[in-house]
């Protein structure tokens, strides 16, 4: 049970900064996911917390105690690696008890802890096997078992599912979530997969270029992205963006005008809008609704798109359309076959429009101001 | 609906596939010829060892022996004339100690070169690596004079020291490449489990490098066992000399022993390495495929 605090954490390799100063407070028992494109510094941050990388600048506190200079074994952290990193020459039992044996725990306690982890992870039949005799999912569970037996204050996961096939990944994702709920341990999880981040996290930390782009619950990030980067990163398929500008509309209202569509801007949703300002509008594929498919939005505007191509997923189709002079991705629920060049009537849910500053990419949402 | 698994006769297809891939008689013929050329000296060695001196002198060198018994007399002659007992003991000592120490030291060096962060890593590696670049013979004369001056000439300690040192560079080269390929996250996991550098080396890296280390041990042991040049120059008294050096009493103008005795000696001297290879062959093959 532990709180983890990162205070202006920096990592430089040579003269190359990998992490440029991160501040974050992770609550006791919280499940926090670091997500971002490769090279954004998420793994480096995790490795600094683990004690596998020196901290170049800043402070790392676990339960209020500064642990910058403590070796990993004294930090009370345990890690599950991307490649599982099991010891190939040891059996499952030896793999799990290695750390405890090094710590000089009494034999009875080692056995008891291993037995407990084994029953949680259902590894009983495999205790005397070597890692090479296990499947990918079983290896993953042994790696988790090795972390559990140490009864750490903080669990660290470094892209633990990326070596598994898609079906197993979904299964293990649920297992990790269930395990974290059962053990109730503060968990920090790194992934580049935003679906993993959304489904697992209590809070998501989106990183970009060594900095935090936004911290929030999955819904906050989805509904109120703080900037264009987060808006584009969270959600699949990605949000559609349209470059345009804010202009004066009827009755003192404001209008967004672009080469794709024009939309009256709902009052109160945005702040800092001025006429003539160049902005980027964002609209999620869920809010581009082909007429007759899915729930029609209450507000919004009608438009017609020309089908470029469609990706059939079964339960829904993702359709790439030409809308005005822009391309836009739409989600068609209860799909029907469409042909390319077909004219598809659409309902654009512009009540859920996002606006970003064209230069800085910062969100112009009124609620985002407080952040 | 059940899926039909036997739509074709897959055995017949496999047989046809195998026949298509088989090489012709020419390949087999060439292979036989090459093996024959390669086996001829062994044939000569074996038949000579079973001949008495008179029988050897009377018949054609490649003729089959008349009986098997002369080898016993030949062996006794070799054993006493060459003091082969000492030779075998010395060579075993040099080979076992020299090769084990060298491979172990090389493993530590390779661990340091791949896992520890210190400045000039590449320089140190190149320095060790240069040991495999120059011909060994280059060291002979300086070594002889140095050994003479510090009193290591004709001592077992001197021989062991030399073999330990000369056998380090090549294993470093192989083990460095092997260890660089070992999963780095494995040692990081061990570090998080509370292991220090020594523990990571002994408990994690070393057990996983067993295959290539055994193969290297065997290669270096054989090299030491077969070395004639350095053992002749650095250790030439009957109590110190290696088995290959001991066999030299059957060579040269003043020897009274015939080729049959020399061949018996050669046969006896090669038995230990062959035995060692058979004992360790499984690891040797596994290690070779790694180091290749």
XYZ file of C-alpha atoms in Angstrom:
663
model
C 0.000 0.000 0.000
C 1.754 3.111 -1.111
C 1.571 6.540 -2.601
C 4.066 7.374 -5.295
C 5.060 10.945 -6.009
C 7.111 12.167 -8.934
C 8.547 15.651 -8.491
C 10.009 17.243 -11.610
C 11.514 13.935 -12.699
C 14.103 14.249 -15.477
C 16.172 11.671 -17.340
C 18.913 12.610 -19.763
C 20.990 10.177 -21.816
C 24.211 11.922 -22.684
C 22.814 15.297 -23.685
C 19.540 13.868 -24.959
C 16.595 14.413 -22.610
C 14.233 11.418 -22.529
C 12.009 12.681 -19.706
C 11.791 16.441 -19.386
C 10.290 17.042 -15.959
C 7.269 15.130 -14.716
C 5.091 15.917 -11.720
C 2.571 13.326 -10.670
C 0.940 12.042 -7.497
C -0.267 8.467 -7.573
C -2.697 7.556 -4.813
C -2.639 4.445 -2.698
C -4.212 1.463 -4.536
C -4.627 3.469 -7.695
C -4.158 1.872 -11.119
C -2.313 4.385 -13.255
C -1.484 3.760 -16.890
C 1.247 5.633 -18.744
C 0.446 5.747 -22.421
C 1.992 7.451 -25.411
C 3.768 6.836 -28.695
C 7.180 5.170 -28.695
C 9.946 7.416 -27.481
C 7.626 9.541 -25.336
C 9.526 8.620 -22.141
C 6.869 6.428 -20.525
C 9.099 3.363 -20.155
C 12.010 5.477 -18.971
C 9.794 6.985 -16.280
C 8.727 3.515 -15.165
C 12.332 2.328 -15.116
C 13.286 5.293 -12.934
C 10.543 4.319 -10.503
C 11.782 0.708 -10.639
C 15.346 1.760 -9.890
C 16.690 0.407 -13.174
C 17.665 3.887 -14.368
C 19.299 6.629 -12.359
C 17.200 9.703 -11.829
C 18.990 12.638 -13.487
C 17.029 15.325 -11.673
C 13.987 15.605 -9.441
C 12.640 13.477 -6.648
C 10.875 10.163 -6.426
C 8.928 9.529 -3.228
C 7.292 6.310 -2.166
C 5.106 6.744 0.902
C 6.682 10.124 1.480
C 10.200 8.749 1.614
C 12.674 9.864 -0.992
C 13.992 6.749 -2.760
C 16.145 8.267 -5.532
C 19.276 6.557 -4.262
C 17.760 3.353 -2.936
C 18.401 0.185 -4.962
C 15.245 -1.373 -6.385
C 15.101 -4.175 -3.832
C 14.741 -1.641 -1.038
C 12.034 0.380 -2.752
C 9.328 -2.227 -2.314
C 8.553 -2.349 -6.011
C 8.124 -5.367 -8.279
C 8.022 -5.368 -12.031
C 6.556 -7.464 -14.819
C 8.598 -7.135 -17.987
C 7.565 -7.101 -21.625
C 9.553 -10.263 -22.385
C 8.508 -11.758 -19.015
C 12.255 -12.038 -18.236
C 11.852 -15.423 -16.567
C 15.023 -17.269 -15.637
C 15.169 -20.025 -18.272
C 17.269 -22.400 -16.192
C 14.892 -22.372 -13.226
C 11.535 -24.042 -12.712
C 8.401 -22.004 -12.151
C 8.778 -22.549 -8.410
C 12.425 -21.440 -8.434
C 11.606 -18.454 -10.613
C 8.993 -17.269 -8.170
C 11.052 -17.869 -5.048
C 14.399 -16.512 -6.306
C 13.970 -13.059 -4.814
C 12.686 -14.446 -1.513
C 15.633 -16.830 -1.264
C 18.016 -13.936 -1.888
C 16.300 -11.983 0.848
C 16.960 -14.909 3.173
C 13.347 -15.543 4.135
C 12.626 -18.700 6.104
C 11.796 -21.680 3.938
C 8.314 -22.123 5.344
C 7.361 -18.549 4.532
C 8.752 -18.788 1.013
C 6.671 -21.889 0.421
C 3.587 -20.290 1.840
C 3.914 -17.154 -0.279
C 4.573 -19.146 -3.446
C 1.595 -21.383 -2.685
C -0.649 -18.358 -2.263
C 0.470 -16.791 -5.553
C 0.144 -20.121 -7.316
C -3.444 -20.531 -6.211
C -4.356 -16.977 -7.243
C -2.793 -17.454 -10.673
C -3.824 -21.111 -11.111
C -0.254 -22.193 -11.781
C -0.415 -25.355 -9.670
C 0.170 -27.915 -12.431
C 3.196 -26.066 -13.795
C 5.309 -25.543 -10.667
C 8.091 -27.887 -11.730
C 8.208 -26.879 -15.365
C 10.773 -24.676 -17.016
C 9.665 -21.482 -18.773
C 10.402 -23.080 -22.164
C 7.689 -25.657 -21.436
C 5.018 -23.000 -20.863
C 2.745 -21.105 -23.239
C 2.921 -17.323 -23.572
C -0.010 -16.745 -21.243
C 1.397 -19.091 -18.610
C 4.793 -17.368 -18.744
C 3.023 -14.076 -18.272
C 1.293 -15.444 -15.190
C 4.582 -16.740 -13.768
C 6.074 -13.286 -14.269
C 3.159 -11.825 -12.335
C 3.564 -14.502 -9.687
C 7.208 -13.590 -9.256
C 6.111 -10.018 -8.607
C 3.269 -10.996 -6.258
C 5.328 -13.195 -3.915
C 7.491 -10.253 -3.008
C 4.382 -8.514 -1.652
C 5.469 -5.180 -3.079
C 4.085 -1.788 -2.222
C 3.958 -0.896 -5.909
C 3.442 -3.083 -8.963
C 5.105 -2.007 -12.180
C 4.115 -3.370 -15.584
C 6.174 -2.597 -18.682
C 4.055 -3.374 -21.756
C 3.319 -6.837 -20.364
C 0.830 -7.854 -23.048
C 2.583 -6.797 -26.220
C 4.135 -10.225 -26.842
C 0.798 -12.036 -26.741
C -1.631 -12.674 -29.575
C -4.794 -10.603 -29.723
C -7.147 -13.100 -28.108
C -4.802 -13.893 -25.217
C -4.124 -10.211 -24.735
C -7.805 -9.510 -24.062
C -7.943 -12.428 -21.654
C -4.792 -11.395 -19.752
C -5.990 -7.799 -19.604
C -9.020 -8.917 -17.666
C -6.820 -11.097 -15.445
C -4.516 -8.201 -14.629
C -7.480 -6.006 -13.758
C -8.978 -8.730 -11.574
C -5.633 -9.360 -9.885
C -5.111 -5.704 -9.109
C -8.593 -5.509 -7.617
C -7.933 -8.603 -5.500
C -4.484 -7.560 -4.263
C -5.329 -3.895 -3.925
C -1.826 -2.698 -4.641
C -0.790 0.602 -6.219
C -0.061 -0.214 -9.851
C 1.774 1.645 -12.574
C 1.353 0.220 -16.029
C 3.043 1.294 -19.247
C 1.579 0.610 -22.669
C 1.425 2.134 -26.121
C -2.010 0.627 -26.630
C -4.738 3.129 -25.816
C -7.353 0.364 -25.553
C -5.351 -1.203 -22.704
C -5.009 2.199 -21.115
C -8.732 2.956 -21.335
C -9.867 -0.425 -20.030
C -7.382 -0.854 -17.178
C -6.749 2.558 -15.738
C -8.257 4.437 -12.867
C -6.269 7.335 -14.263
C -4.368 7.637 -17.520
C -1.196 9.660 -17.970
C -0.743 10.545 -21.633
C 2.878 11.361 -22.417
C 4.470 13.056 -25.378
C 8.098 14.039 -25.977
C 9.112 13.425 -22.370
C 6.287 15.483 -20.881
C 2.807 14.778 -19.574
C 0.209 15.809 -22.149
C -2.747 15.152 -19.843
C -3.694 13.238 -16.717
C -7.246 12.124 -16.111
C -9.764 9.330 -15.881
C -10.419 7.468 -19.138
C -13.747 9.276 -19.598
C -12.207 12.697 -18.931
C -9.557 12.047 -21.545
C -12.130 10.839 -24.031
C -14.692 13.546 -23.458
C -12.485 16.506 -22.664
C -9.029 16.093 -24.171
C -6.806 18.961 -23.088
C -5.097 19.234 -26.430
C -5.146 18.006 -29.972
C -2.497 15.355 -29.281
C -4.542 13.639 -26.571
C -7.677 13.984 -28.683
C -5.989 12.197 -31.546
C -4.295 9.581 -29.399
C -7.218 8.433 -27.286
C -10.067 6.716 -29.118
C -10.056 4.320 -32.043
C -10.515 5.064 -34.836
C -8.875 8.415 -34.178
C -10.748 11.707 -33.962
C -11.333 13.553 -37.259
C -9.704 16.967 -37.475
C -10.736 19.888 -39.639
C -8.755 23.100 -40.039
C -10.956 26.186 -40.168
C -11.750 29.429 -38.467
C -14.239 30.999 -36.079
C -16.607 33.481 -37.695
C -19.604 35.579 -36.662
C -22.977 33.860 -37.027
C -26.611 34.892 -36.567
C -27.960 36.272 -33.273
C -24.467 37.134 -31.949
C -23.527 33.465 -32.156
C -20.303 32.056 -33.469
C -19.810 29.680 -36.386
C -17.016 27.292 -37.237
C -16.276 27.381 -40.956
C -14.104 24.880 -42.793
C -13.822 23.310 -46.207
C -15.687 20.269 -44.850
C -18.675 21.754 -43.063
C -19.928 24.820 -41.231
C -21.368 24.480 -37.751
C -22.962 26.819 -35.247
C -20.902 26.618 -32.070
C -22.910 25.715 -28.968
C -22.786 28.523 -26.440
C -20.955 27.864 -23.190
C -18.964 24.916 -24.468
C -15.967 26.993 -25.509
C -13.973 29.836 -24.060
C -11.481 32.306 -25.478
C -13.137 32.297 -28.897
C -12.611 35.333 -31.052
C -13.808 36.010 -34.568
C -11.253 35.238 -37.222
C -9.222 32.932 -35.019
C -7.776 29.928 -36.865
C -8.770 26.732 -35.071
C -8.826 22.976 -35.567
C -12.142 21.263 -34.967
C -12.317 17.672 -33.807
C -15.191 15.276 -34.248
C -15.036 11.627 -33.181
C -16.093 8.961 -35.713
C -18.936 8.083 -33.286
C -20.324 11.561 -33.894
C -20.375 11.177 -37.670
C -23.524 9.084 -37.924
C -24.778 7.668 -41.237
C -28.518 8.361 -41.303
C -30.520 5.294 -40.268
C -27.610 3.672 -38.429
C -27.303 4.065 -34.704
C -28.907 6.702 -32.538
C -29.384 9.939 -34.489
C -27.952 12.904 -32.596
C -30.519 15.318 -31.223
C -28.711 18.402 -32.423
C -26.150 18.650 -35.087
C -26.241 19.205 -38.794
C -26.988 17.152 -41.865
C -24.335 16.532 -44.493
C -23.589 14.184 -47.332
C -20.385 12.201 -47.607
C -18.969 10.291 -50.538
C -17.684 6.835 -49.632
C -13.970 6.302 -50.274
C -13.693 2.903 -48.652
C -15.192 0.913 -45.832
C -13.736 -1.474 -43.289
C -16.217 -4.127 -42.211
C -15.799 -5.268 -38.609
C -19.057 -7.210 -38.376
C -20.866 -5.383 -35.613
C -19.978 -2.061 -37.179
C -18.272 -0.654 -40.231
C -15.718 2.120 -40.297
C -16.272 4.203 -43.374
C -13.810 6.685 -44.796
C -15.742 9.460 -46.534
C -15.060 12.596 -48.458
C -16.859 15.470 -46.792
C -16.482 18.727 -48.680
C -12.765 18.859 -49.319
C -11.766 16.875 -46.227
C -11.656 13.166 -45.432
C -13.588 11.913 -42.454
C -13.962 8.579 -40.683
C -17.486 7.547 -39.687
C -18.738 4.654 -37.579
C -21.727 2.801 -39.016
C -23.509 0.628 -36.479
C -25.828 -2.158 -37.693
C -23.889 -1.867 -40.926
C -25.077 -2.440 -44.460
C -22.765 -2.913 -47.451
C -21.706 0.345 -49.067
C -20.065 0.948 -52.418
C -17.269 3.386 -53.089
C -18.458 6.695 -54.517
C -21.842 6.059 -52.904
C -23.413 9.236 -51.514
C -24.112 8.650 -47.841
C -26.380 11.028 -45.885
C -24.821 11.853 -42.502
C -25.783 13.498 -39.276
C -22.836 15.366 -37.676
C -23.174 15.643 -33.906
C -21.650 19.115 -33.721
C -22.896 19.500 -30.138
C -19.919 17.311 -29.258
C -17.460 19.273 -31.370
C -13.982 19.917 -29.954
C -11.993 23.010 -30.830
C -8.236 23.408 -30.529
C -5.977 26.369 -31.029
C -4.443 25.976 -34.500
C -1.029 27.017 -33.249
C -0.614 25.490 -29.795
C -3.093 22.619 -30.105
C -4.561 23.503 -26.699
C -8.235 22.796 -26.185
C -10.597 25.763 -26.298
C -13.220 24.003 -24.184
C -14.581 26.101 -21.351
C -14.232 23.266 -18.877
C -10.696 22.584 -20.054
C -9.765 26.079 -18.894
C -9.954 25.119 -15.272
C -7.452 22.355 -15.813
C -19.547 -30.865 -39.368
C -16.351 -32.818 -38.945
C -13.343 -31.619 -40.888
C -11.875 -34.277 -43.211
C -8.205 -34.670 -42.344
C -7.380 -37.272 -44.998
C -8.150 -35.608 -48.288
C -4.796 -36.813 -49.667
C -2.307 -39.585 -48.983
C 0.182 -37.356 -47.162
C 2.757 -40.159 -46.641
C 3.020 -40.698 -50.382
C 3.371 -36.959 -50.945
C 6.137 -36.790 -48.327
C 7.986 -39.721 -49.956
C 7.791 -38.115 -53.373
C 9.027 -34.825 -51.910
C 11.998 -36.595 -50.285
C 12.949 -38.395 -53.514
C 12.900 -35.104 -55.422
C 15.277 -33.552 -52.934
C 17.786 -36.425 -52.730
C 21.174 -35.700 -54.296
C 22.438 -37.923 -57.088
C 25.146 -40.570 -57.038
C 27.788 -38.001 -57.963
C 27.410 -36.176 -54.663
C 27.625 -39.455 -52.774
C 30.701 -40.520 -54.763
C 32.568 -37.276 -54.083
C 31.674 -37.486 -50.408
C 33.025 -41.046 -50.215
C 36.247 -40.026 -51.934
C 36.827 -37.112 -49.596
C 36.156 -39.310 -46.559
C 38.646 -41.878 -47.862
C 41.402 -39.268 -48.235
C 40.604 -37.985 -44.772
C 40.553 -41.454 -43.193
C 43.796 -42.751 -44.791
C 46.152 -41.423 -42.063
C 43.913 -42.908 -39.387
C 44.060 -46.239 -41.149
C 47.869 -46.032 -41.215
C 47.953 -45.135 -37.526
C 45.696 -48.009 -36.505
C 47.381 -50.731 -38.555
C 50.866 -49.608 -37.482
C 49.961 -49.717 -33.807
C 49.145 -53.419 -34.141
C 52.493 -54.379 -35.735
C 55.740 -55.358 -34.071
C 58.899 -53.612 -35.249
C 59.994 -56.576 -37.377
C 56.560 -56.984 -38.872
C 56.457 -53.288 -39.697
C 59.884 -53.427 -41.359
C 59.047 -56.576 -43.360
C 55.714 -55.656 -44.900
C 54.115 -52.768 -46.724
C 53.295 -49.869 -44.344
C 49.607 -50.047 -45.309
C 49.309 -53.842 -45.028
C 46.941 -55.258 -42.457
C 48.601 -56.507 -39.220
C 48.945 -60.281 -38.721
C 47.648 -60.224 -35.180
C 46.446 -57.885 -32.443
C 48.917 -58.766 -29.656
C 51.945 -56.563 -30.621
C 50.086 -53.452 -29.452
C 50.612 -54.507 -25.813
C 54.409 -54.590 -26.209
C 54.299 -51.329 -28.173
C 52.277 -49.670 -25.437
C 54.641 -50.805 -22.691
C 57.595 -49.533 -24.717
C 55.896 -46.141 -25.202
C 54.938 -45.926 -21.532
C 58.511 -46.562 -20.281
C 60.599 -44.860 -22.997
C 58.578 -41.658 -23.120
C 57.612 -41.638 -19.440
C 54.109 -41.281 -20.837
C 52.511 -41.442 -17.372
C 54.042 -38.096 -16.459
C 53.134 -36.672 -19.824
C 49.485 -37.641 -19.462
C 49.267 -36.295 -15.929
C 50.955 -33.028 -16.912
C 48.850 -32.504 -20.018
C 45.673 -33.291 -18.107
C 46.706 -30.769 -15.451
C 47.591 -28.061 -17.986
C 44.487 -28.721 -20.048
C 41.981 -28.910 -17.197
C 43.318 -25.979 -15.198
C 44.305 -23.841 -18.190
C 41.051 -24.262 -20.093
C 38.774 -23.959 -17.032
C 40.475 -20.868 -15.684
C 40.642 -19.249 -19.116
C 36.976 -19.877 -19.923
C 35.856 -18.720 -16.488
C 37.951 -15.560 -16.672
C 36.641 -14.991 -20.189
C 33.063 -15.374 -18.923
C 33.691 -12.740 -16.250
C 35.251 -10.441 -18.826
C 32.364 -10.958 -21.220
C 29.887 -10.232 -18.428
C 31.716 -7.017 -17.633
C 31.922 -6.033 -21.279
C 28.230 -6.587 -21.895
C 26.629 -5.749 -18.546
C 28.706 -3.309 -16.525
C 28.920 0.346 -17.318
C 32.515 1.557 -17.267
C 34.478 3.905 -19.456
C 36.638 2.580 -22.271
C 34.627 -0.611 -22.668
C 35.350 -0.820 -26.370
C 39.028 -0.143 -25.793
C 39.325 -2.985 -23.286
C 37.499 -5.322 -25.589
C 39.756 -4.444 -28.522
C 42.776 -4.955 -26.310
C 41.674 -8.466 -25.380
C 40.517 -9.154 -28.902
C 43.961 -8.234 -30.261
C 45.155 -11.369 -28.486
C 43.452 -13.429 -31.179
C 44.760 -11.338 -34.053
C 48.518 -11.850 -33.777
C 50.084 -15.288 -34.317
C 50.920 -17.007 -31.040
C 54.445 -17.804 -32.201
C 55.223 -14.120 -31.810
C 55.127 -14.506 -28.021
C 57.554 -17.415 -27.964
C 60.950 -15.751 -27.675
C 60.029 -12.925 -25.271
C 58.195 -15.460 -23.128
C 61.185 -17.784 -23.043
C 63.564 -15.076 -21.823
C 61.103 -13.682 -19.320
C 60.376 -17.137 -17.945
C 64.112 -17.794 -17.713
C 64.705 -14.583 -15.789
C 61.909 -14.988 -13.275
C 62.480 -18.698 -12.850
C 59.257 -19.978 -14.374
C 61.025 -21.959 -17.084
C 60.477 -25.708 -16.730
C 57.938 -25.359 -13.941
C 54.325 -26.540 -13.836
C 53.229 -23.151 -12.525
C 54.796 -21.477 -15.539
C 53.094 -23.817 -17.954
C 49.702 -23.374 -16.308
C 50.100 -19.601 -16.207
C 50.920 -19.490 -19.892
C 48.001 -21.681 -20.941
C 45.544 -19.770 -18.768
C 46.566 -16.514 -20.381
C 46.820 -17.605 -23.999
C 43.369 -19.226 -23.930
C 41.443 -16.172 -22.698
C 40.967 -13.938 -25.788
C 39.063 -16.300 -28.078
C 36.481 -17.296 -25.445
C 35.998 -13.609 -24.601
C 35.141 -12.941 -28.218
C 32.604 -15.775 -28.353
C 31.088 -15.240 -24.901
C 30.760 -11.502 -25.344
C 28.632 -12.046 -28.430
C 26.641 -14.753 -26.681
C 26.002 -12.720 -23.555
C 25.074 -9.661 -25.570
C 22.279 -11.799 -26.977
C 20.976 -12.899 -23.565
C 17.800 -11.086 -22.580
C 18.792 -7.980 -20.655
C 15.427 -7.844 -18.903
C 16.381 -11.144 -17.267
C 19.209 -9.521 -15.329
C 17.066 -6.498 -14.588
C 14.444 -8.816 -13.118
C 17.158 -10.423 -10.993
C 18.376 -7.022 -9.856
C 14.841 -6.128 -8.822
C 14.709 -9.477 -7.026
C 17.624 -8.171 -4.975
C 20.633 -9.622 -6.793
C 23.910 -7.714 -7.004
C 26.345 -7.955 -9.935
C 28.029 -11.086 -8.623
C 24.729 -12.800 -7.975
C 23.445 -11.889 -11.440
C 26.640 -13.308 -12.921
C 26.654 -16.556 -10.953
C 22.947 -17.298 -10.670
C 21.538 -15.894 -13.889
C 24.094 -15.367 -16.655
C 26.510 -18.229 -15.972
C 23.901 -21.036 -15.937
C 22.554 -19.767 -19.233
C 26.013 -19.651 -20.824
C 26.816 -23.271 -19.926
C 26.568 -24.563 -23.501
C 29.028 -22.219 -25.182
C 31.324 -22.329 -22.141
C 31.586 -26.117 -22.326
C 32.235 -25.976 -26.059
C 34.955 -23.381 -25.493
C 36.422 -25.442 -22.668
C 36.673 -28.425 -24.977
C 38.264 -26.405 -27.776
C 40.813 -24.836 -25.454
C 41.529 -28.118 -23.669
C 42.240 -29.775 -27.030
C 44.453 -26.897 -28.074
C 46.493 -27.127 -24.868
C 46.660 -30.924 -25.093
C 47.889 -30.777 -28.671
C 50.284 -27.865 -28.194
C 53.831 -28.885 -29.006
C 55.641 -25.625 -29.669
C 55.183 -23.859 -26.336
C 55.467 -26.989 -24.238
C 58.765 -27.845 -25.957
C 60.204 -24.405 -25.372
C 58.817 -23.568 -21.926
C 58.764 -26.948 -20.200
C 61.185 -29.565 -21.394
C 62.212 -31.667 -18.408
C 60.744 -35.195 -18.193
C 58.668 -34.331 -15.098
C 57.205 -31.130 -16.562
C 56.735 -31.903 -20.221
C 53.360 -32.522 -21.782
C 52.302 -35.712 -23.489
C 52.875 -34.324 -26.995
C 56.338 -33.208 -25.981
C 57.023 -36.641 -24.488
C 56.202 -38.332 -27.779
C 59.127 -36.500 -29.371
C 61.515 -39.126 -28.015
C 60.276 -41.325 -30.865
C 61.207 -38.720 -33.454
C 64.526 -37.740 -34.915
C 67.804 -39.284 -36.037
C 68.881 -40.917 -32.779
C 65.712 -42.746 -31.914
C 65.744 -46.513 -31.947
C 61.980 -46.877 -32.038
C 60.197 -47.517 -35.302
C 57.095 -45.802 -36.656
C 54.921 -48.517 -35.106
C 55.966 -47.345 -31.620
C 55.447 -43.688 -32.527
C 51.981 -44.470 -33.909
C 51.031 -46.394 -30.773
C 52.168 -43.372 -28.742
C 50.075 -41.037 -30.896
C 47.067 -43.303 -30.454
C 47.503 -43.409 -26.676
C 47.958 -39.649 -26.487
C 44.779 -38.920 -28.389
C 42.479 -41.201 -26.378
C 41.789 -38.691 -23.543
C 40.643 -35.851 -25.836
C 38.440 -38.224 -27.806
C 36.920 -39.515 -24.567
C 36.328 -35.990 -23.321
C 34.637 -35.082 -26.559
C 32.307 -38.069 -26.308
C 31.408 -37.226 -22.735
C 30.651 -33.591 -23.552
C 29.501 -33.939 -27.153
C 25.888 -33.019 -26.505
C 26.924 -29.710 -24.927
C 29.625 -29.234 -27.526
C 27.204 -29.423 -30.431
C 24.700 -27.181 -28.671
C 27.467 -24.711 -27.879
C 28.780 -24.731 -31.443
C 25.404 -23.823 -32.860
C 25.354 -20.859 -30.482
C 28.874 -19.615 -31.141
C 28.642 -20.064 -34.914
